[in-house]
Coordinates of C-alpha atoms and ligand atoms in Angstrom, one line a residue:
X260 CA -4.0 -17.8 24.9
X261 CA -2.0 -14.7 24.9
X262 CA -4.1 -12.1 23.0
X263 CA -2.9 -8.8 24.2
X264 CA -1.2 -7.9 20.6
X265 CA -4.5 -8.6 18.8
X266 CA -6.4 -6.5 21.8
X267 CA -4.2 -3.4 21.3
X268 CA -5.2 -3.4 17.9
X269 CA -8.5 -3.2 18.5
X270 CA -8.1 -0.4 21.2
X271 CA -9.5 -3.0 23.8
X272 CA -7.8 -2.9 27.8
X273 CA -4.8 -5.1 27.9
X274 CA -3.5 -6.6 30.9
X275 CA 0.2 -6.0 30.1
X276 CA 0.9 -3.6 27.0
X277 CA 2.3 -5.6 24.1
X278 CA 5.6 -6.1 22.8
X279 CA 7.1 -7.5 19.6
X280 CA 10.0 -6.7 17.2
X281 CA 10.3 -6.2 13.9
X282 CA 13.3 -8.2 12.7
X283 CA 12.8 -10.4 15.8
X284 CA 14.4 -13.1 13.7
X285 CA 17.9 -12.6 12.8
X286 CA 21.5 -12.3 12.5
X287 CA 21.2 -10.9 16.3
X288 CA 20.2 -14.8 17.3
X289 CA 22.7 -17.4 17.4
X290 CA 20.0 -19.9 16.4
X291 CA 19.7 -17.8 13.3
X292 CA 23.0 -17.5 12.2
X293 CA 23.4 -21.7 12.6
X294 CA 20.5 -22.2 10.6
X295 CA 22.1 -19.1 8.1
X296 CA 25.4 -20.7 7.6
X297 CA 23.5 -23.8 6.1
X298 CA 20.9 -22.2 3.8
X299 CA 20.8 -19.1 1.8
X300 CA 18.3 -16.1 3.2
X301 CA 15.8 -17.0 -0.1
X302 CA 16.1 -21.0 0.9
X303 CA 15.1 -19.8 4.3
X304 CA 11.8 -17.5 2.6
X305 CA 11.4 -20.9 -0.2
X306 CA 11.2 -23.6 2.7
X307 CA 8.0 -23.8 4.8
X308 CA 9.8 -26.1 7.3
X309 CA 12.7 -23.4 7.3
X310 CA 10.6 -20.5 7.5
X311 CA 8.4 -22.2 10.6
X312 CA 11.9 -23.0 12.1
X313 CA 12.8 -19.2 12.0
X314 CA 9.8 -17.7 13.1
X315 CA 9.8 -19.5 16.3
X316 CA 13.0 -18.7 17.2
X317 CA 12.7 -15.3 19.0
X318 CA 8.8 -16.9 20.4
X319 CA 10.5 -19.7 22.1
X320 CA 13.6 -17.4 23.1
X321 CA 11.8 -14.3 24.4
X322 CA 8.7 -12.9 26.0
X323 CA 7.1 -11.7 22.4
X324 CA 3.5 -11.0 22.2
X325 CA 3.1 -11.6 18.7
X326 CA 4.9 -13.8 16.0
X327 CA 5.8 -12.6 12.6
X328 CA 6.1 -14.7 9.5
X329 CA 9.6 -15.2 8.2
X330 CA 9.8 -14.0 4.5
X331 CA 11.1 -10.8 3.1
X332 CA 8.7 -7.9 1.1
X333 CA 11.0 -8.5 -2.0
X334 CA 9.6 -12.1 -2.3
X335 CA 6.3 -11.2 -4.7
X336 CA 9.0 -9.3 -7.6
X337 CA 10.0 -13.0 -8.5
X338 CA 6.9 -14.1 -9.8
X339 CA 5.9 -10.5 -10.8
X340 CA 8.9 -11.6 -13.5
X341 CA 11.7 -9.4 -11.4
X342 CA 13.9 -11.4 -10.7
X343 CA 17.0 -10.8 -7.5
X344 CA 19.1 -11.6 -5.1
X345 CA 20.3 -11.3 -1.8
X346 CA 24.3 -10.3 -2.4
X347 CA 26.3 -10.9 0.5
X348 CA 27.3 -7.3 2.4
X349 CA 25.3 -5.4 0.0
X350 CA 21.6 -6.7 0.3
X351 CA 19.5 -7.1 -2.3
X352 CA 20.2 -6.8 -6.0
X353 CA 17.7 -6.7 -8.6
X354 CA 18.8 -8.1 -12.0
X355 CA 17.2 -6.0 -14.2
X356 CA 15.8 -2.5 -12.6
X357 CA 12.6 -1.2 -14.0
X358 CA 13.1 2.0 -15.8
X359 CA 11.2 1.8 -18.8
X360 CA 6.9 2.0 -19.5
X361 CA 7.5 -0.8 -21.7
X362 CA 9.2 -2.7 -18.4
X363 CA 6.5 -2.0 -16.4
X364 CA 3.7 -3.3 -18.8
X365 CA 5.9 -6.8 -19.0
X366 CA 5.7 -7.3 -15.3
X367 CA 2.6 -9.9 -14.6
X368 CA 0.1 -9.2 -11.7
X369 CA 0.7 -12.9 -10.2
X370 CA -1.7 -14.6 -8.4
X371 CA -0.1 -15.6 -4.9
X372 CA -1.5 -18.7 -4.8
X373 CA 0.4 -19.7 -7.8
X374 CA 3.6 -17.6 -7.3
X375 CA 3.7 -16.9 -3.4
X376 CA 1.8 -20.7 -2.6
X377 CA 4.8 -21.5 -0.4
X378 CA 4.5 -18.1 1.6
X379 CA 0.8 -19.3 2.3
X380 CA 2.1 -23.0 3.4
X381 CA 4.4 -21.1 6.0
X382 CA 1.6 -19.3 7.7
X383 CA -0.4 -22.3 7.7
X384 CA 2.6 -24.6 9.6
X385 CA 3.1 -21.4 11.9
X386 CA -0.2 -21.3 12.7
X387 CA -0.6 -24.9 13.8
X388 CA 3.0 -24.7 16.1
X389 CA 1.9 -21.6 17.5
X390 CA -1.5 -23.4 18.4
X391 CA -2.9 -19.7 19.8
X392 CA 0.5 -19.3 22.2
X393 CA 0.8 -16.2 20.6
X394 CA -1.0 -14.4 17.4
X395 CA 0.7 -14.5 13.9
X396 CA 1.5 -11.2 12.0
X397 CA 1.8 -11.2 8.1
X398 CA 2.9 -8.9 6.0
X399 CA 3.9 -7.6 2.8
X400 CA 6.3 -4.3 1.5
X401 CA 4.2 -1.2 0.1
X402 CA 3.8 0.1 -3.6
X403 CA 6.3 2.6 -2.8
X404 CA 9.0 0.7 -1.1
X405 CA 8.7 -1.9 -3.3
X406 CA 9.1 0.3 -6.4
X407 CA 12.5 1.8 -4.9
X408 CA 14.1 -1.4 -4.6
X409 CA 12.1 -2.1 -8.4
X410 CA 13.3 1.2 -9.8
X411 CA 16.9 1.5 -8.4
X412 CA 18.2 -2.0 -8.2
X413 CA 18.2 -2.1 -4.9
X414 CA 19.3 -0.2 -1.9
X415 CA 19.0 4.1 -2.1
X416 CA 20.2 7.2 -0.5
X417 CA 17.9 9.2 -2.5
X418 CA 15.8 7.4 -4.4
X419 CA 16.7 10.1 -7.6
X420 CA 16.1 7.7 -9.9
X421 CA 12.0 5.9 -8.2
X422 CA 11.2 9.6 -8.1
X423 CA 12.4 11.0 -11.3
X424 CA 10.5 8.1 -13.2
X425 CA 7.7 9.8 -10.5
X426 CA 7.9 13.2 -12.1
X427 CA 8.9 12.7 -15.6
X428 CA 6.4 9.7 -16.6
X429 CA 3.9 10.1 -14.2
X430 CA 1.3 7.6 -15.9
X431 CA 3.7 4.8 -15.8
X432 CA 4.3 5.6 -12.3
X433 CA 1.0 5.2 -11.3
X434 CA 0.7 1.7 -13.8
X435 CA 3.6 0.5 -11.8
X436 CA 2.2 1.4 -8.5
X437 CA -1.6 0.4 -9.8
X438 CA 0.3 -3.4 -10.5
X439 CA 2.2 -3.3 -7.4
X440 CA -0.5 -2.8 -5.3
X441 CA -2.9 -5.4 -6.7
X442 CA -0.2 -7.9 -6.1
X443 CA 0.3 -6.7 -2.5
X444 CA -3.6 -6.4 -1.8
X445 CA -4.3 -10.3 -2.6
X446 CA -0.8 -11.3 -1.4
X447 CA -2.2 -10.1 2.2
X448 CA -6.0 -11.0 1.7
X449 CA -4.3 -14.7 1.0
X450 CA -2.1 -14.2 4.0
X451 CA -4.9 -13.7 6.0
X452 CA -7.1 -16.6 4.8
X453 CA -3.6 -19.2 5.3
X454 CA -3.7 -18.1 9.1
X455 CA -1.7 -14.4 9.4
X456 CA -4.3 -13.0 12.3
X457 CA -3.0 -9.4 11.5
X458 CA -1.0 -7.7 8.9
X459 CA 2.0 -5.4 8.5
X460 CA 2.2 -2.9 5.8
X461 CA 5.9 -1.8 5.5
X462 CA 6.2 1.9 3.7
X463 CA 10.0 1.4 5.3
X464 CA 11.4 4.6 2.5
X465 CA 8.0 6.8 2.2
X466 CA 9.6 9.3 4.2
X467 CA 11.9 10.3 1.2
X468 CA 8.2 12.1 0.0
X469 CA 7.0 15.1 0.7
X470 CA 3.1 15.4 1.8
X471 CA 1.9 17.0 -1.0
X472 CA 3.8 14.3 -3.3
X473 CA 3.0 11.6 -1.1
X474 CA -1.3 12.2 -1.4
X475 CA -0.4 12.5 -5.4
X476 CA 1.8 9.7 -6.0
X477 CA 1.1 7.2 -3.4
X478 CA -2.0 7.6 -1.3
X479 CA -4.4 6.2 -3.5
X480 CA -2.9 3.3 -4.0
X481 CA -1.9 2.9 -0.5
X482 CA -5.8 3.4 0.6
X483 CA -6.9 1.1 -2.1
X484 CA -4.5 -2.0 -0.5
X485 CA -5.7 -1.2 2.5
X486 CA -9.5 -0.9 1.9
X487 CA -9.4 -4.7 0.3
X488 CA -7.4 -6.1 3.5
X489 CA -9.5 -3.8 6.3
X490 CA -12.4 -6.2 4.5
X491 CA -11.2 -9.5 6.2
X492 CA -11.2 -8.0 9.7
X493 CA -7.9 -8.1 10.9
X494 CA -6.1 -5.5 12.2
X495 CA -3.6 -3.7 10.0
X496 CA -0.6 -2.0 11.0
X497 CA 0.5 0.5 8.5
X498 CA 4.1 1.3 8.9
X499 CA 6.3 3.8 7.7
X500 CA 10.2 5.5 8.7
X501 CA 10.4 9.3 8.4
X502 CA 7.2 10.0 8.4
X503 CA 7.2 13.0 10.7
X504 CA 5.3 15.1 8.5
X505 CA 2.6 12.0 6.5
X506 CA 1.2 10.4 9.6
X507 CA -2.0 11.9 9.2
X508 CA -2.4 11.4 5.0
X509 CA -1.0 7.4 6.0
X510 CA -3.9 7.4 8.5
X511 CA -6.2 8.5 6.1
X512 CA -4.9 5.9 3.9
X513 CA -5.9 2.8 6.2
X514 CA -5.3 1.3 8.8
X515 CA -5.9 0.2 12.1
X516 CA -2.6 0.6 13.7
X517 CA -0.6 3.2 12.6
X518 CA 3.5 2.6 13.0
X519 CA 5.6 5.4 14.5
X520 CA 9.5 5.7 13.7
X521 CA 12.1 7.3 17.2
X522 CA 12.2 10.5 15.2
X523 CA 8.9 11.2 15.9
X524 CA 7.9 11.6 19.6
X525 CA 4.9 8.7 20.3
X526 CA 2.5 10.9 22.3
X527 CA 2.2 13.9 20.0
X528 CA 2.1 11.7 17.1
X529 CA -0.9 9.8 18.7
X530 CA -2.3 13.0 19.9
X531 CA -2.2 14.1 15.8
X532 CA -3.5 10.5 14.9
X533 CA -6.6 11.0 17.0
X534 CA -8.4 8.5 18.7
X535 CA -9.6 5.9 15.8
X536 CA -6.4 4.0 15.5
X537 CA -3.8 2.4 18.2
X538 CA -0.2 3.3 17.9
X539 CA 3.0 1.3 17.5
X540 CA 6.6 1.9 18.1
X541 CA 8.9 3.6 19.0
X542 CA 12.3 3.2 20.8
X543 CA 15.1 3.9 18.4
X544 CA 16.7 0.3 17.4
X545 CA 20.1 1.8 18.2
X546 CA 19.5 2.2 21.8
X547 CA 19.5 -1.9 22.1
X548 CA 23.4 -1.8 21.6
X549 CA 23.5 0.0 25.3
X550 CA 24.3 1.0 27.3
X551 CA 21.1 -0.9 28.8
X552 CA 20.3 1.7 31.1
X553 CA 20.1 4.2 28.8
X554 CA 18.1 2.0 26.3
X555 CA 15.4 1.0 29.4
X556 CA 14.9 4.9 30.6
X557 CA 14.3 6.0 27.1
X558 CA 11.4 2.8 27.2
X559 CA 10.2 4.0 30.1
X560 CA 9.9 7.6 29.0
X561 CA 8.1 6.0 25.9
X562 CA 5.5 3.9 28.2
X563 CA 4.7 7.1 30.5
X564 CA 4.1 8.7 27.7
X565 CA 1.1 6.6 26.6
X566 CA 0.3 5.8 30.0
X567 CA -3.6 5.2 30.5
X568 CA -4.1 5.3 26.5
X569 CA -5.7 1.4 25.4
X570 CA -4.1 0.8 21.8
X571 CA -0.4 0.7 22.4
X572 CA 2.0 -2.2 21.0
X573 CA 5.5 -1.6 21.8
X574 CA 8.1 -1.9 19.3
X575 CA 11.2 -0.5 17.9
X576 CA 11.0 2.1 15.2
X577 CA 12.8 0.7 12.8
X578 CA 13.7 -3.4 12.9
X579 CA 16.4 -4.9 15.2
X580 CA 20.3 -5.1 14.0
X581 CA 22.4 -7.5 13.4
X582 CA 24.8 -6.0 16.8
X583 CA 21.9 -6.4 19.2
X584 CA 22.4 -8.3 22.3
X585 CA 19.7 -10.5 22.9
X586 CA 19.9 -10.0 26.6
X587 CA 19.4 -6.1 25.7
X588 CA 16.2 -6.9 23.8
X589 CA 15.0 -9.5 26.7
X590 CA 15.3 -6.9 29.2
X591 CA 13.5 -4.3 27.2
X592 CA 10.3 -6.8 26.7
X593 CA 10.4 -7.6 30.1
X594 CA 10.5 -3.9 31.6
X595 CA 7.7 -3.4 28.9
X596 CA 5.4 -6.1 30.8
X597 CA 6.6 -5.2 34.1
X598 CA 6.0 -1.2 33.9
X599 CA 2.6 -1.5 32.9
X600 CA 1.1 -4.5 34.6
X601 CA -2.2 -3.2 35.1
X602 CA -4.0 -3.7 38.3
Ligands
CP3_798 O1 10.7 -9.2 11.1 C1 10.9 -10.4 11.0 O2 11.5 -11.1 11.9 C2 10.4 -11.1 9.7 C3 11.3 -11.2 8.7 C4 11.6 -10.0 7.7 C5 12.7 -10.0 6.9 N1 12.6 -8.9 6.1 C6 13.8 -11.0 6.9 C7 15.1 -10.5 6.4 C8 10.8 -8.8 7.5 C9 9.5 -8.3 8.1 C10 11.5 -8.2 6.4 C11 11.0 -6.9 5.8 C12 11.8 -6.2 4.9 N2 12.7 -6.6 4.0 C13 11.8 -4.8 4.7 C14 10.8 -3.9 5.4 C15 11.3 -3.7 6.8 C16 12.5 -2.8 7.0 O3 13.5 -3.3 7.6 O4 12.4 -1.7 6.5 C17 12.7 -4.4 3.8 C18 13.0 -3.0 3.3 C19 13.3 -5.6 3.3 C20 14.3 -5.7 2.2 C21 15.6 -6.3 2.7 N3 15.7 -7.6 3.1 C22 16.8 -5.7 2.8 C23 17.1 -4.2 2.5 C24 17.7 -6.7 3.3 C25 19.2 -6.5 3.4 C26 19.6 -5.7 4.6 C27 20.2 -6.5 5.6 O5 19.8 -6.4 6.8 O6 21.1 -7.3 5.3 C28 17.0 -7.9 3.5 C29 17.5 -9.1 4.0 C30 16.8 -9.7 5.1 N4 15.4 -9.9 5.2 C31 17.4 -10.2 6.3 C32 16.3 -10.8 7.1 C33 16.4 -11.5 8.5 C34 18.9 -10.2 6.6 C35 19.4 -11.5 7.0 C36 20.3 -12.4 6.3 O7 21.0 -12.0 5.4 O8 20.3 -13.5 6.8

């Protein structure tokens, strides 16, 4: 059993360091885009058979260290009574955008089991095919992200109108986020119990905060998610982009894993971190369209970076796109193993 992911959590020697992608499955694989053309994105999510299908794809294709469920963070706003979609070209759309307190109260604090159950049938069918080859990552979208997509309808620049609802109605901000992240904490505890052996937090548009706005808006509620999870003892990865100037308020949110975007140089950022949590990220996701020798000597500046540190898992900063060659992203998970082999 290949356990070095679930190792580097914990801060425990590895004998190669880990590597997985977020967005491993996707438009980037040809397997992906076959299944695609035959189901929409949300049949894939809806369909445990579909969803086991899709996750495997990049674990049978490439030398991942960790599998990730297929779903999307947007899937818990349908049974929180928000409904969306995925428009082709533009991504998603939410129907009706939350703007109003009296919006916010309507929305229901679902129970996963009942609104999510098919999310929890996934991980259990993964976890069976996987049959410990490789350990299974859940995960579910932050308070904060999740309110962007919420507030504006979907995809922002400048998220003018999550934060004006922020600093103008500041108590149904927090109700929102208070309901978001009760949804999200026993979304993942139920992850967790259906197989997930770690779990992702993605804070993808935090960055858009300032410090002092992030510790008043969205700390709390971050720290309260992650307090619940941290209770089933799996490792957490808390994830954000832009966070150049928050990583130390999102450590002391929670977490045990701490993800790092390619704005942010890794060994500095760990040195801030401190000790008490392992690191992951960070190559920019750009560098996979080549040229490939650029893209493996900016890995290998990453790796020496870290070099003798226990606790890193190598990813991209941000997830894979669509353009990627998967030769590109093959060759970078195998210089990963083969640079620090250790002895
Ligand atoms: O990483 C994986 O392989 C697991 C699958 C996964 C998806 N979405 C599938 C997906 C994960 C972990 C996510 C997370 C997600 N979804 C995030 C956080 C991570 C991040 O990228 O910041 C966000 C913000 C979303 C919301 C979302 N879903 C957007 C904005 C879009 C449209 C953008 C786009 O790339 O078209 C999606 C669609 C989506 N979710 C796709 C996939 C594979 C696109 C594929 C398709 O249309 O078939």
């Amino acid at each position: 059993m290949n356990d070095r992911f679930l190792r580097a959590c914990r801060r425990e020697p590895v004998d190669r360091t880990p590597v997985w992608f977020m967005r491993q499955a996707g438009r980037y694989m040809a397997e992906y885009r076959a299944l695609r053309a035959k189901h929409t994105l949300l049949d894939l999510c809806h369909t445990p058979e579909l969803s086991l299908q899709v996750t495997m794809q990049p674990v049978n294709a490439l030398p991942v260290d960790a599998a990730i469920l297929f779903a999307d963070i947007l899937l818990p706003l349908e049974p929180m009574g928000a409904s969306f979609e995925f428009a082709a070209g533009e991504g998603p759309v939410i129907h009706e955008p939350i703007r109003s307190r009296a919006q916010i109260d309507a929305l229901r604090v679902c129970d996963p089991h009942e609104g999510l159950g098919y999310v929890l049938e996934s991980l259990k069918l993964i976890r069976r095919e996987l049959n410990g080859r490789v350990p299974l990552i859940g995960f579910a979208g932050a308070p904060f992200t999740l309110a962007s997509y919420l507030v504006e309808g979907g995809k922002s620049a400048h998220f003018v109108k999550t934060k004006t609802l922020m600093y103008r109605e500041p108590e149904a901000w927090h109700a929102l986020m208070e309901k978001l992240s009760t949804v999200v904490a026993k979304y993942l505890v139920a992850q967790v119990a259906a197989g997930a052996q770690a779990v992702q937090l993605f804070d993808s548009w935090v960055g858009a905060l300032s410090p002092q706005d992030y510790v008043t808006y969205v700390q709390p509620h971050v720290a309260r998610i992650l307090a619940e999870v941290t209770t089933c003892g799996v490792p957490v990865i808390h994830f954000g982009t832009g966070t150049a100037t928050l990583l130390e308020h999102q450590r002391d949110a929670g977490g045990t894993v701490i993800g790092v975007d390619w704005r942010t140089p890794l060994a500095p950022a760990w040195d801030r971190l401190g000790n008490g949590v392992a690191v992951q990220g960070n190559l920019d996701p750009v560098l996979l369209l080549g040229p490939r020798d650029v893209m493996l000597r900016q890995a290998t500046d990453i790796l020496t970076s870290v070099k003798g540190r226990e606790g890193h898992i190598f990813n991209l900063g941000h997830g894979i796109l669509p353009e990627t060659p998967v030769d590109n992203v093959r060759a970078l998970a195998d210089l990963v193993h083969s640079l620090t082999e250790r002895a």
